[in-house]
PDB file of C-alpha atoms in Angstrom:
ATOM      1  CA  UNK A   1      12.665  21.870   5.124  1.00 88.00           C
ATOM      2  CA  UNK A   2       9.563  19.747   6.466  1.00 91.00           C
ATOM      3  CA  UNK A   3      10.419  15.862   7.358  1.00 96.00           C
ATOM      4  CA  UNK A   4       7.233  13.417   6.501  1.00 97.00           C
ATOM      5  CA  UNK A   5       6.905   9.569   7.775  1.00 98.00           C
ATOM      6  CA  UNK A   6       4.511   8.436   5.355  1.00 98.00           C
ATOM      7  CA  UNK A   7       3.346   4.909   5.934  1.00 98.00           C
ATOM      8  CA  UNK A   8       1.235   1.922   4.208  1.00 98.00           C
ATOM      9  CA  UNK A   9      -0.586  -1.008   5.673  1.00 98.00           C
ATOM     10  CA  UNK A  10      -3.030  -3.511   4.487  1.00 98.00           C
ATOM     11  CA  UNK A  11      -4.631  -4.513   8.114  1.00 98.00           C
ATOM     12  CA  UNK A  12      -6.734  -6.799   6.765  1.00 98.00           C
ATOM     13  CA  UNK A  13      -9.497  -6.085   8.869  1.00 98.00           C
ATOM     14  CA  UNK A  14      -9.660  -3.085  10.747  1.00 98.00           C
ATOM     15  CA  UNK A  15     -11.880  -3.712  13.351  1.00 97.00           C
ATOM     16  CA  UNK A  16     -10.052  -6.814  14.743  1.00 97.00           C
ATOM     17  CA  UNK A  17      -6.574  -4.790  14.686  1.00 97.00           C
ATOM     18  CA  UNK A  18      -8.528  -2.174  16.453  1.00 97.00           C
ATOM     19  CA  UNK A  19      -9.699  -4.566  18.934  1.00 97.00           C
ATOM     20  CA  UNK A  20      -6.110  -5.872  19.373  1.00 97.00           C
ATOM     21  CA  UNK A  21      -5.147  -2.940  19.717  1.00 97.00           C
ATOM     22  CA  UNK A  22      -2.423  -2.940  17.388  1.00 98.00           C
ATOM     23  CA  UNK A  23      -3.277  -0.050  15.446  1.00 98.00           C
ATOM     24  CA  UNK A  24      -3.105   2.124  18.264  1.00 98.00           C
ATOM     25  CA  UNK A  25       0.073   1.262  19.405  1.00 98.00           C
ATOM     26  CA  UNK A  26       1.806   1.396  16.308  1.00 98.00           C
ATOM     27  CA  UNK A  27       0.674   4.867  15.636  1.00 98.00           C
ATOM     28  CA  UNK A  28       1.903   5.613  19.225  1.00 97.00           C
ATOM     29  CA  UNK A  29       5.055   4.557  18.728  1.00 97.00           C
ATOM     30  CA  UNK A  30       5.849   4.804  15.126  1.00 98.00           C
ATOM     31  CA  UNK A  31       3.817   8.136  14.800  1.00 98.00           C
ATOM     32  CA  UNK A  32       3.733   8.337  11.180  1.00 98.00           C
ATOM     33  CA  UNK A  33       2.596  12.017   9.268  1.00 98.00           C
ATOM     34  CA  UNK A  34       0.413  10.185   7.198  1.00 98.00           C
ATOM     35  CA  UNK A  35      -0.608   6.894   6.436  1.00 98.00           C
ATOM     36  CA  UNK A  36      -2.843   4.680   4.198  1.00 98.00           C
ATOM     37  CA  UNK A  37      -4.426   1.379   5.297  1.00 98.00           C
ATOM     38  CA  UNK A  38      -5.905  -1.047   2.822  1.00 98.00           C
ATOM     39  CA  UNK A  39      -8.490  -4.388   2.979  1.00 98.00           C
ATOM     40  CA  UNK A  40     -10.038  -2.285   6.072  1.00 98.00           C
ATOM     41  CA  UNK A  41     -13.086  -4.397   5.301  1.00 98.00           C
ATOM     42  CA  UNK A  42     -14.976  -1.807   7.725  1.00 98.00           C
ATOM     43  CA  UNK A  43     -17.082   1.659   7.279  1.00 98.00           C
ATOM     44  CA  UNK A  44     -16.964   4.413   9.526  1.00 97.00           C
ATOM     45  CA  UNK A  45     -19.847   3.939  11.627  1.00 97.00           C
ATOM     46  CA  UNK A  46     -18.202   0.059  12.384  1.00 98.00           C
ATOM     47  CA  UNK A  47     -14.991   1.968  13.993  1.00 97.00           C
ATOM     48  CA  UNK A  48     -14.407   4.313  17.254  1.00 96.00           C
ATOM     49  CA  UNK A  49     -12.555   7.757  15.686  1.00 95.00           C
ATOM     50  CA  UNK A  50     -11.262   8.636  19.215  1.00 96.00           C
ATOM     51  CA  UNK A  51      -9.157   5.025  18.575  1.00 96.00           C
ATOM     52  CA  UNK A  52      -6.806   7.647  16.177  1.00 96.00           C
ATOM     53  CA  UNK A  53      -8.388  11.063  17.108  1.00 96.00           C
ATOM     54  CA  UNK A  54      -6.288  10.848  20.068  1.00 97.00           C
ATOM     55  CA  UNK A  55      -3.000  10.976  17.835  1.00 97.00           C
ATOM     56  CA  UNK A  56      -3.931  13.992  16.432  1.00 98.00           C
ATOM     57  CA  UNK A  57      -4.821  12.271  12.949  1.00 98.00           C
ATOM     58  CA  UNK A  58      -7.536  13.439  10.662  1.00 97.00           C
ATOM     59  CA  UNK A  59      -9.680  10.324   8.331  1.00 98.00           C
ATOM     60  CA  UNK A  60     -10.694  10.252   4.846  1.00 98.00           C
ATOM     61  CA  UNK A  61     -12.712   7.161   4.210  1.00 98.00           C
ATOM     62  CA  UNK A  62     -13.412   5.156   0.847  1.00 98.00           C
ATOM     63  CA  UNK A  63     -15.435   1.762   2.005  1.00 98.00           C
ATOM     64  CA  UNK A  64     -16.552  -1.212  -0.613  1.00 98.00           C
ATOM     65  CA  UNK A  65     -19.995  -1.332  -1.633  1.00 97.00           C
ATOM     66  CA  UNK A  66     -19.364  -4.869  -0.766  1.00 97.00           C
ATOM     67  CA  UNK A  67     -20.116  -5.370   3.315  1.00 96.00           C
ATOM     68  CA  UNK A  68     -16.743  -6.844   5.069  1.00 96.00           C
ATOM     69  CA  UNK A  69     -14.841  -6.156   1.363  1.00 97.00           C
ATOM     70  CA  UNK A  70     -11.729  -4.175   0.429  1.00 98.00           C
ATOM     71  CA  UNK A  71     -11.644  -0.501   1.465  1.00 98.00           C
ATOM     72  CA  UNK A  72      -9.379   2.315   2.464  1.00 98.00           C
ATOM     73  CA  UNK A  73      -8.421   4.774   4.786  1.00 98.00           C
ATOM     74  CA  UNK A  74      -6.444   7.605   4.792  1.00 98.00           C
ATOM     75  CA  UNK A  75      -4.955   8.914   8.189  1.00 98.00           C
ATOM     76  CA  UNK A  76      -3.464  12.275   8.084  1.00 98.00           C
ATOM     77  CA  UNK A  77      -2.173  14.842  10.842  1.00 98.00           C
ATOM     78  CA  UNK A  78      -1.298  17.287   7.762  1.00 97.00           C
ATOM     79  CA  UNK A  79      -4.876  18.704   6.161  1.00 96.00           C
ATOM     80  CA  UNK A  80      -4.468  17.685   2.586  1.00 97.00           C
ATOM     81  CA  UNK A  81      -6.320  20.244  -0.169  1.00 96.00           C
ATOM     82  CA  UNK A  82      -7.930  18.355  -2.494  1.00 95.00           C
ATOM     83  CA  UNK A  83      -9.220  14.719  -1.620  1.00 98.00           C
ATOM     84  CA  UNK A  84     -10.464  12.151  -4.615  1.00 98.00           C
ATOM     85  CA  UNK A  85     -11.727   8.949  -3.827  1.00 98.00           C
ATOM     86  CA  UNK A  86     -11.149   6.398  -6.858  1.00 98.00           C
ATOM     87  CA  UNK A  87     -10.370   6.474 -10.469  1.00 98.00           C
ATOM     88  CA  UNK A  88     -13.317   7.545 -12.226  1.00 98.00           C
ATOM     89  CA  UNK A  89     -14.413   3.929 -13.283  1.00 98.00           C
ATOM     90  CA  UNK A  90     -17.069   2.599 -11.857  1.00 98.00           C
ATOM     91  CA  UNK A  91     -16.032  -1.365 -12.092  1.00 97.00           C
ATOM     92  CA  UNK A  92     -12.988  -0.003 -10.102  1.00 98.00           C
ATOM     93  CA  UNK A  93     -14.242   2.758  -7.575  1.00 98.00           C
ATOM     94  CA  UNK A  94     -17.036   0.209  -6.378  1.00 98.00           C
ATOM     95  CA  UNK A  95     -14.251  -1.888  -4.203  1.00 98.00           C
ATOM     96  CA  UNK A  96     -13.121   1.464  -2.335  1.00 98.00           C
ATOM     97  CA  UNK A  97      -9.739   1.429  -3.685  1.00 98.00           C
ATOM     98  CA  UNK A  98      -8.199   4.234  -3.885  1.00 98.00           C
ATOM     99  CA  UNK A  99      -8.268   7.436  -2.024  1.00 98.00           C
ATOM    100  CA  UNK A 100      -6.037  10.425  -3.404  1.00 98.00           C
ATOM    101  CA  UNK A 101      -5.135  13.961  -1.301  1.00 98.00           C
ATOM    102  CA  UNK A 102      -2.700  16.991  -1.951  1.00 98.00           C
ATOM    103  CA  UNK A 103       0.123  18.230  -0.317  1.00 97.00           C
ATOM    104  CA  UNK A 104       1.414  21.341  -2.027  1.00 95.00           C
ATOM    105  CA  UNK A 105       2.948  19.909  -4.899  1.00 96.00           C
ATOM    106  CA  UNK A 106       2.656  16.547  -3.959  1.00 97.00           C
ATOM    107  CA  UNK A 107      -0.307  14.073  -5.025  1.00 98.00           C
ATOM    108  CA  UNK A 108      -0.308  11.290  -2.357  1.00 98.00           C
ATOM    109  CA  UNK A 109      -2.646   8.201  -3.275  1.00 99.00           C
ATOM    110  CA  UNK A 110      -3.188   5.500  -1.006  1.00 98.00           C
ATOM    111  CA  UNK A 111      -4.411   2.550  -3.033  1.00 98.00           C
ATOM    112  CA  UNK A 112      -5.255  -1.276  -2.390  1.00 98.00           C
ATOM    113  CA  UNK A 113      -4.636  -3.266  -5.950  1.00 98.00           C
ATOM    114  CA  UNK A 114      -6.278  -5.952  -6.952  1.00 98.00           C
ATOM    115  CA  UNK A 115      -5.678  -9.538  -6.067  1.00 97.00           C
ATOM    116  CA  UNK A 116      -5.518 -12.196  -9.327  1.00 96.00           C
ATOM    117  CA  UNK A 117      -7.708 -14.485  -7.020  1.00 91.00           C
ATOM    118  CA  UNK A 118      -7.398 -18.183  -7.019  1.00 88.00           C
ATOM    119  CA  UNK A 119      -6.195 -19.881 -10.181  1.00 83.00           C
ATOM    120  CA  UNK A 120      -6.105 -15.964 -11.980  1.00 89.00           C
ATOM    121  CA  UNK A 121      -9.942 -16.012 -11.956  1.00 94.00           C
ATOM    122  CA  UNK A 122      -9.588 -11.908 -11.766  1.00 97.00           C
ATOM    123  CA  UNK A 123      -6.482 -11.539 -13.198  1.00 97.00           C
ATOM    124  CA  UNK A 124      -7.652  -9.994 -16.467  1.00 97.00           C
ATOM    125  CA  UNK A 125      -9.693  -6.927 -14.282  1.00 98.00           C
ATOM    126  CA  UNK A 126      -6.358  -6.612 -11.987  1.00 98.00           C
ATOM    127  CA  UNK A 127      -4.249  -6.007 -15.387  1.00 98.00           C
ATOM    128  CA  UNK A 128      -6.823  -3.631 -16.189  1.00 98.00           C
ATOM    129  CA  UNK A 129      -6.577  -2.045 -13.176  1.00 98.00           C
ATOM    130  CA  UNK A 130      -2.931  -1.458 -13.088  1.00 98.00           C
ATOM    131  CA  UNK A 131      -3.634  -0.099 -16.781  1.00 98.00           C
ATOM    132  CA  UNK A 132      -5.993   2.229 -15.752  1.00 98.00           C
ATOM    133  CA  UNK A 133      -3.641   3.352 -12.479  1.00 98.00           C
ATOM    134  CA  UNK A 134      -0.583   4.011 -14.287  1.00 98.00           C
ATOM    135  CA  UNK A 135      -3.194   5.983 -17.005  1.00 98.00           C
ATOM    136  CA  UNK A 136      -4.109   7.859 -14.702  1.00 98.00           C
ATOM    137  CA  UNK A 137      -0.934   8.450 -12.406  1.00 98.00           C
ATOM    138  CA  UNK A 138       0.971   9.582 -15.921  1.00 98.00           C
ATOM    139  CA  UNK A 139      -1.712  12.260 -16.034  1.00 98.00           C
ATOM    140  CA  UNK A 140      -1.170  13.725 -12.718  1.00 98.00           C
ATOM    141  CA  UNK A 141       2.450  13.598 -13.843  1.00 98.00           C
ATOM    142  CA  UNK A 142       1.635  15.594 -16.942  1.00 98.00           C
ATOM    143  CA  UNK A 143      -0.244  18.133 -14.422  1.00 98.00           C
ATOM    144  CA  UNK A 144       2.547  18.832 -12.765  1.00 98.00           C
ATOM    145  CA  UNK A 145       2.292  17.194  -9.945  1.00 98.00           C
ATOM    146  CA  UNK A 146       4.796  15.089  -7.813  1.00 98.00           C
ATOM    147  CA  UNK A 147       3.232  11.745  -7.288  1.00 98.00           C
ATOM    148  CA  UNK A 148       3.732   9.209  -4.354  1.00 98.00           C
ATOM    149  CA  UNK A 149       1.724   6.565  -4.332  1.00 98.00           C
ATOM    150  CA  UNK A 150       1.625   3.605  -1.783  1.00 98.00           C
ATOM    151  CA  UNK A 151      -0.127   0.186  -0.718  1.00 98.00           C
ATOM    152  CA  UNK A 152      -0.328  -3.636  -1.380  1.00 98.00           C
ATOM    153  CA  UNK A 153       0.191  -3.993  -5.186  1.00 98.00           C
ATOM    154  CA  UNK A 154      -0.274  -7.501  -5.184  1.00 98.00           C
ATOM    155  CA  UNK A 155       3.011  -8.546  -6.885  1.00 98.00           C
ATOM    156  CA  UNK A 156       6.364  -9.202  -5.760  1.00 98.00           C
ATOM    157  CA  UNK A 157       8.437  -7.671  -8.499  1.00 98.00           C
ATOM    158  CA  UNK A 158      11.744  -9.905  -8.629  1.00 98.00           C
ATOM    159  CA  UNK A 159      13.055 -12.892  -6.257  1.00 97.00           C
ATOM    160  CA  UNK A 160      14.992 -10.600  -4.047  1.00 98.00           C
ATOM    161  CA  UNK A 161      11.107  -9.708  -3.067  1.00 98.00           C
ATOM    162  CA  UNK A 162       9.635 -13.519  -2.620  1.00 98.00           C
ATOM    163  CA  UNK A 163      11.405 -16.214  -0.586  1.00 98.00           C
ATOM    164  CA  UNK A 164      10.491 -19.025  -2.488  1.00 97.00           C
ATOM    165  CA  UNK A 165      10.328 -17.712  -5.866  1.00 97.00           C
ATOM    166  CA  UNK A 166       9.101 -21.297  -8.181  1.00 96.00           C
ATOM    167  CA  UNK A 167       6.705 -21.674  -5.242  1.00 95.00           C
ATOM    168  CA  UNK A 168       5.655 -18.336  -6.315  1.00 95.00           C
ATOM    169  CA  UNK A 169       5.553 -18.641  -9.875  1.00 93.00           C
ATOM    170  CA  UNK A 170       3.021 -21.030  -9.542  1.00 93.00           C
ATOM    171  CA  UNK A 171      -0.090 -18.632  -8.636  1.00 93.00           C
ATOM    172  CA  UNK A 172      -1.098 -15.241  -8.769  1.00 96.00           C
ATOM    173  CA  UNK A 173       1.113 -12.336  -7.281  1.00 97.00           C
ATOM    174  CA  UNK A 174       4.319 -13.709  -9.064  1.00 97.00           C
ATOM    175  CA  UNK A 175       3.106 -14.206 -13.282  1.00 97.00           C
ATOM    176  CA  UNK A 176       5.056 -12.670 -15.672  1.00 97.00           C
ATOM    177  CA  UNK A 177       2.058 -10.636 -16.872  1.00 97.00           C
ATOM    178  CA  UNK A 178       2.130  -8.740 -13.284  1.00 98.00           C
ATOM    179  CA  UNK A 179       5.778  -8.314 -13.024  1.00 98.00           C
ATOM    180  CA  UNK A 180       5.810  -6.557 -15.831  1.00 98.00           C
ATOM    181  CA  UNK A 181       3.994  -3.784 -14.158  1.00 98.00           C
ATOM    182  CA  UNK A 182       6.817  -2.765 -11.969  1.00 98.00           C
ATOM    183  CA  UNK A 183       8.993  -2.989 -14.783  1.00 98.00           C
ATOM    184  CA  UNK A 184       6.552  -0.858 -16.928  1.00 98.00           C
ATOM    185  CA  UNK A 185       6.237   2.108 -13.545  1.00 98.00           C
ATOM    186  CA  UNK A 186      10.304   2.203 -13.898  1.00 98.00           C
ATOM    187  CA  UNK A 187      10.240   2.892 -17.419  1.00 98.00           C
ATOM    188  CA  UNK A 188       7.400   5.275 -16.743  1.00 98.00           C
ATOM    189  CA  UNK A 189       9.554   7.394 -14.381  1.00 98.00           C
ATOM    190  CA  UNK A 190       8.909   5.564 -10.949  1.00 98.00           C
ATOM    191  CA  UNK A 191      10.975   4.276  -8.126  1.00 98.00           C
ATOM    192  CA  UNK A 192      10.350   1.504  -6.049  1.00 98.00           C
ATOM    193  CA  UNK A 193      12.099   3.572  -2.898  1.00 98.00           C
ATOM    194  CA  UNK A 194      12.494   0.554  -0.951  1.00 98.00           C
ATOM    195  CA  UNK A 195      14.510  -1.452  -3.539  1.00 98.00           C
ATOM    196  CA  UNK A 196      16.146   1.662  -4.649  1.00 98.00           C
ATOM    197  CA  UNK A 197      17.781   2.804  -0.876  1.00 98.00           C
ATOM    198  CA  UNK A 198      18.118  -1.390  -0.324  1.00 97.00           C
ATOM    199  CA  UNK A 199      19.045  -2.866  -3.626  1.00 97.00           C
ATOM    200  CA  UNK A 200      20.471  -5.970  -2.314  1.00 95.00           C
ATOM    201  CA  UNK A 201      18.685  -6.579   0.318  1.00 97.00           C
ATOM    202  CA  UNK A 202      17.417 -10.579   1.063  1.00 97.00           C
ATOM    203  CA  UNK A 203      14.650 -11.262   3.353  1.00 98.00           C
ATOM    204  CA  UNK A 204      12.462  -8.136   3.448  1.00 98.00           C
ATOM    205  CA  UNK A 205       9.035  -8.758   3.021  1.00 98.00           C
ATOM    206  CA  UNK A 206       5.792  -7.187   3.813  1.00 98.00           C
ATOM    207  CA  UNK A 207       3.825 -10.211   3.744  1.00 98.00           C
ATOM    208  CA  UNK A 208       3.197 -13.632   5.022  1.00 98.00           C
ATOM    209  CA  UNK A 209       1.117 -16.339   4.465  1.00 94.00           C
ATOM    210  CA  UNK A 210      -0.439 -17.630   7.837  1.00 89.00           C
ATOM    211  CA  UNK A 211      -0.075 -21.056   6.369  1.00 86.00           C
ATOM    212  CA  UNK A 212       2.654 -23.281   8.818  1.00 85.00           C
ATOM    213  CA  UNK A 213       3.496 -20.489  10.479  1.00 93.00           C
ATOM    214  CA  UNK A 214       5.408 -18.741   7.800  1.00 97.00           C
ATOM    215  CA  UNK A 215       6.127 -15.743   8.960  1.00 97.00           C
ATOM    216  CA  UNK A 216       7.837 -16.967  12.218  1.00 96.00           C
ATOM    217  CA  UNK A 217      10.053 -17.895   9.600  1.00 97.00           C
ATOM    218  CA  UNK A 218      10.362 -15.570   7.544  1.00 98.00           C
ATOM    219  CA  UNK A 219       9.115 -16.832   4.472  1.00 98.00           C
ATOM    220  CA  UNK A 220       7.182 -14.302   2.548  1.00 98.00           C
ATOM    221  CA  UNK A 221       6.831 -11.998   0.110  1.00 98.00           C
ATOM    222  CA  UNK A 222       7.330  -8.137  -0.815  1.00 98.00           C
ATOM    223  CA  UNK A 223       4.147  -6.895  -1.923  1.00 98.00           C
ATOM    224  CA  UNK A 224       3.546  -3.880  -0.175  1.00 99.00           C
ATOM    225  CA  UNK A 225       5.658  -0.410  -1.526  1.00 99.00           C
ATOM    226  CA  UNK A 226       6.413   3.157  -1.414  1.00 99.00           C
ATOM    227  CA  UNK A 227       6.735   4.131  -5.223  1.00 99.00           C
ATOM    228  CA  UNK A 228       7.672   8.122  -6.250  1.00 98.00           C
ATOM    229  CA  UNK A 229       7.881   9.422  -9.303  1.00 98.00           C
ATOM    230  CA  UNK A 230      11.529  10.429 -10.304  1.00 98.00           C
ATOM    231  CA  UNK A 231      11.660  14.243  -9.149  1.00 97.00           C
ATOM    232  CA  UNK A 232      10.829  12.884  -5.628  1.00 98.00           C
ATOM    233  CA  UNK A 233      13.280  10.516  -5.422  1.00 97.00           C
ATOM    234  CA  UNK A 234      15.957  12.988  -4.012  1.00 97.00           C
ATOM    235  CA  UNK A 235      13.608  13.664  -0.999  1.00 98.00           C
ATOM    236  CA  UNK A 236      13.184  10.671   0.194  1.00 98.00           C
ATOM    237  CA  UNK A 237      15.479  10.010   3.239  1.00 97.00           C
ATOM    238  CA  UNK A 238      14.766   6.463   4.661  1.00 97.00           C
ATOM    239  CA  UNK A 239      12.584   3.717   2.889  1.00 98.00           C
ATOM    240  CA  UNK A 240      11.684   1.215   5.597  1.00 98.00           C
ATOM    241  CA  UNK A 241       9.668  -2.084   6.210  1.00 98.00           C
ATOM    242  CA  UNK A 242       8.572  -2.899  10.007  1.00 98.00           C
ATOM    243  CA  UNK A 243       7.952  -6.582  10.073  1.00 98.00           C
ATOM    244  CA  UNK A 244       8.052  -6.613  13.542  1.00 98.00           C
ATOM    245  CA  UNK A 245       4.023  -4.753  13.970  1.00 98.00           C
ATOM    246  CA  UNK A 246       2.085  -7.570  14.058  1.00 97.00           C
ATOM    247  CA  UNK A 247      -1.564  -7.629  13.865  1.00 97.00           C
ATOM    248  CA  UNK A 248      -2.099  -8.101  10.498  1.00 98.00           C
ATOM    249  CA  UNK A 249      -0.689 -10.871   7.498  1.00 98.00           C
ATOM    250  CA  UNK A 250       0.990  -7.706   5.854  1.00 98.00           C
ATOM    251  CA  UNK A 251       3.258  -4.844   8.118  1.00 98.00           C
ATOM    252  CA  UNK A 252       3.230  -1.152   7.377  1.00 99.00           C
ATOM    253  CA  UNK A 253       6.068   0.149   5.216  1.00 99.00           C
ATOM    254  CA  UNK A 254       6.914   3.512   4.417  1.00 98.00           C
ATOM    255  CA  UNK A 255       9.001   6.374   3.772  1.00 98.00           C
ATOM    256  CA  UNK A 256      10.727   9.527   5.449  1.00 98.00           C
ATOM    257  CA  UNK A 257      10.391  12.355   2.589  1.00 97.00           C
ATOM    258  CA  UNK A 258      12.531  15.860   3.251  1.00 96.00           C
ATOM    259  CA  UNK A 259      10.519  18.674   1.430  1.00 90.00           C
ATOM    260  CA  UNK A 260      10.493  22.171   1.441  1.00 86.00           C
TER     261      UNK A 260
END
């Protein structure tokens, strides 16, 4: 048997958690397999490979058409078969959302969801987003194929996951209408491996408004996950959040996965 760290993080900005140098240290010390950053807001050229070269890690790259916009990156020192970047649809795939890569049996997507912007102004193309994810996800599922899939999903699911939960209900990230997304992934087959290893847990959160300094005290939200589809659930080990790497509003979570 093969033990994977598999990690998410939306760094909001590569180049200044480059130039921090926070990047770099956390894949030092955490030293993940593989692991997905979203909102890198950055294209190759704009970054120094040697900055994660020298950790042995491998890039796969899907940057908005937008300048300073969205984007992903995957960071791998496993050499995936097949990479994909996007879903297929255009209206999507232009923001650099997605990036997908095998392992074996496993389909690992990295993905960056949509935010329902200020007073929902894009909340109807995030629903259709998540439509078109969990279209497409079921597919790979009816391949075949053992799915992970990871990133900021722009929703806290219940209030264990938000700290102030009316405060919440008020905008985007917290509606009904994206709740039910979650909901519909578990009766799709998928677990939330976080919440499922930690079902009571109070207090986690992946993100934090930079507002009155809200994440000195702890008052944030659980937006970023680790989700499997059900075979995979016995593999996974540890889920974990690491609120303590700072350098962006969000800190990597992930997973350790035991597979053969």
């Amino acid at each position: 048997m093969t033990t994977l760290t598999i990690c998410s993080w939306n760094v909001n900005g590569l180049r200044a958690t480059l130039k921090t140098g926070d990047v770099q240290r956390w894949l030092e010390t955490s030293a993940p397999d593989i692991a997905g950053f979203q909102e890198v807001k950055a294209t190759p050229a704009q970054c120094d490979a040697s900055e994660w070269e020298r950790f042995g890690y491998r890039t796969w790259w899907n940057p908005a058409e937008k300048p300073g916009y969205s984007g992903a990156l995957l960071l791998s020192k496993v050499e995936p078969g097949d990479v994909r970047l996007g879903l297929g649809i255009e209206e999507f795939d232009r923001e650099g959302r997605m990036i997908q890569a095998d392992f074996g049996a496993l389909t690992l997507i990295t993905c960056y969801f949509p935010n329902g912007g200020n007073k929902g102004v894009r909340l109807d193309f995030k629903l259709a987003f998540y439509d078109a994810f969990l279209a497409h996800i079921d597919a790979l599922r009816a391949r075949g194929r053992q799915v992970l899939f990871m990133g900021d999903l722009n929703v806290a699911h219940t209030e264990l996951d938000v700290a102030r939960p009316a405060e919440a209900a008020k905008g985007t990230g917290f509606l009904p209408v994206e709740r039910a997304f979650i909901d519909r992934l578990r009766e799709h087959g998928y677990i939330d491996t976080f919440r499922a290893l930690n079902p009571d847990a109070v207090g986690a959160y992946s993100y934090w408004d930079a507002w009155r300094e809200r994440r000195a005290r702890n008052i944030g939200w659980r937006i970023d996950y680790v989700i499997v589809s059900g075979d995979l659930a016995p593999s996974v080990r540890r889920a974990f959040i690491q609120p303590e790497i700072m350098g962006s509003d969000h800190c990597p979570v992930g997973v350790e996965l035991e597979l053969p």
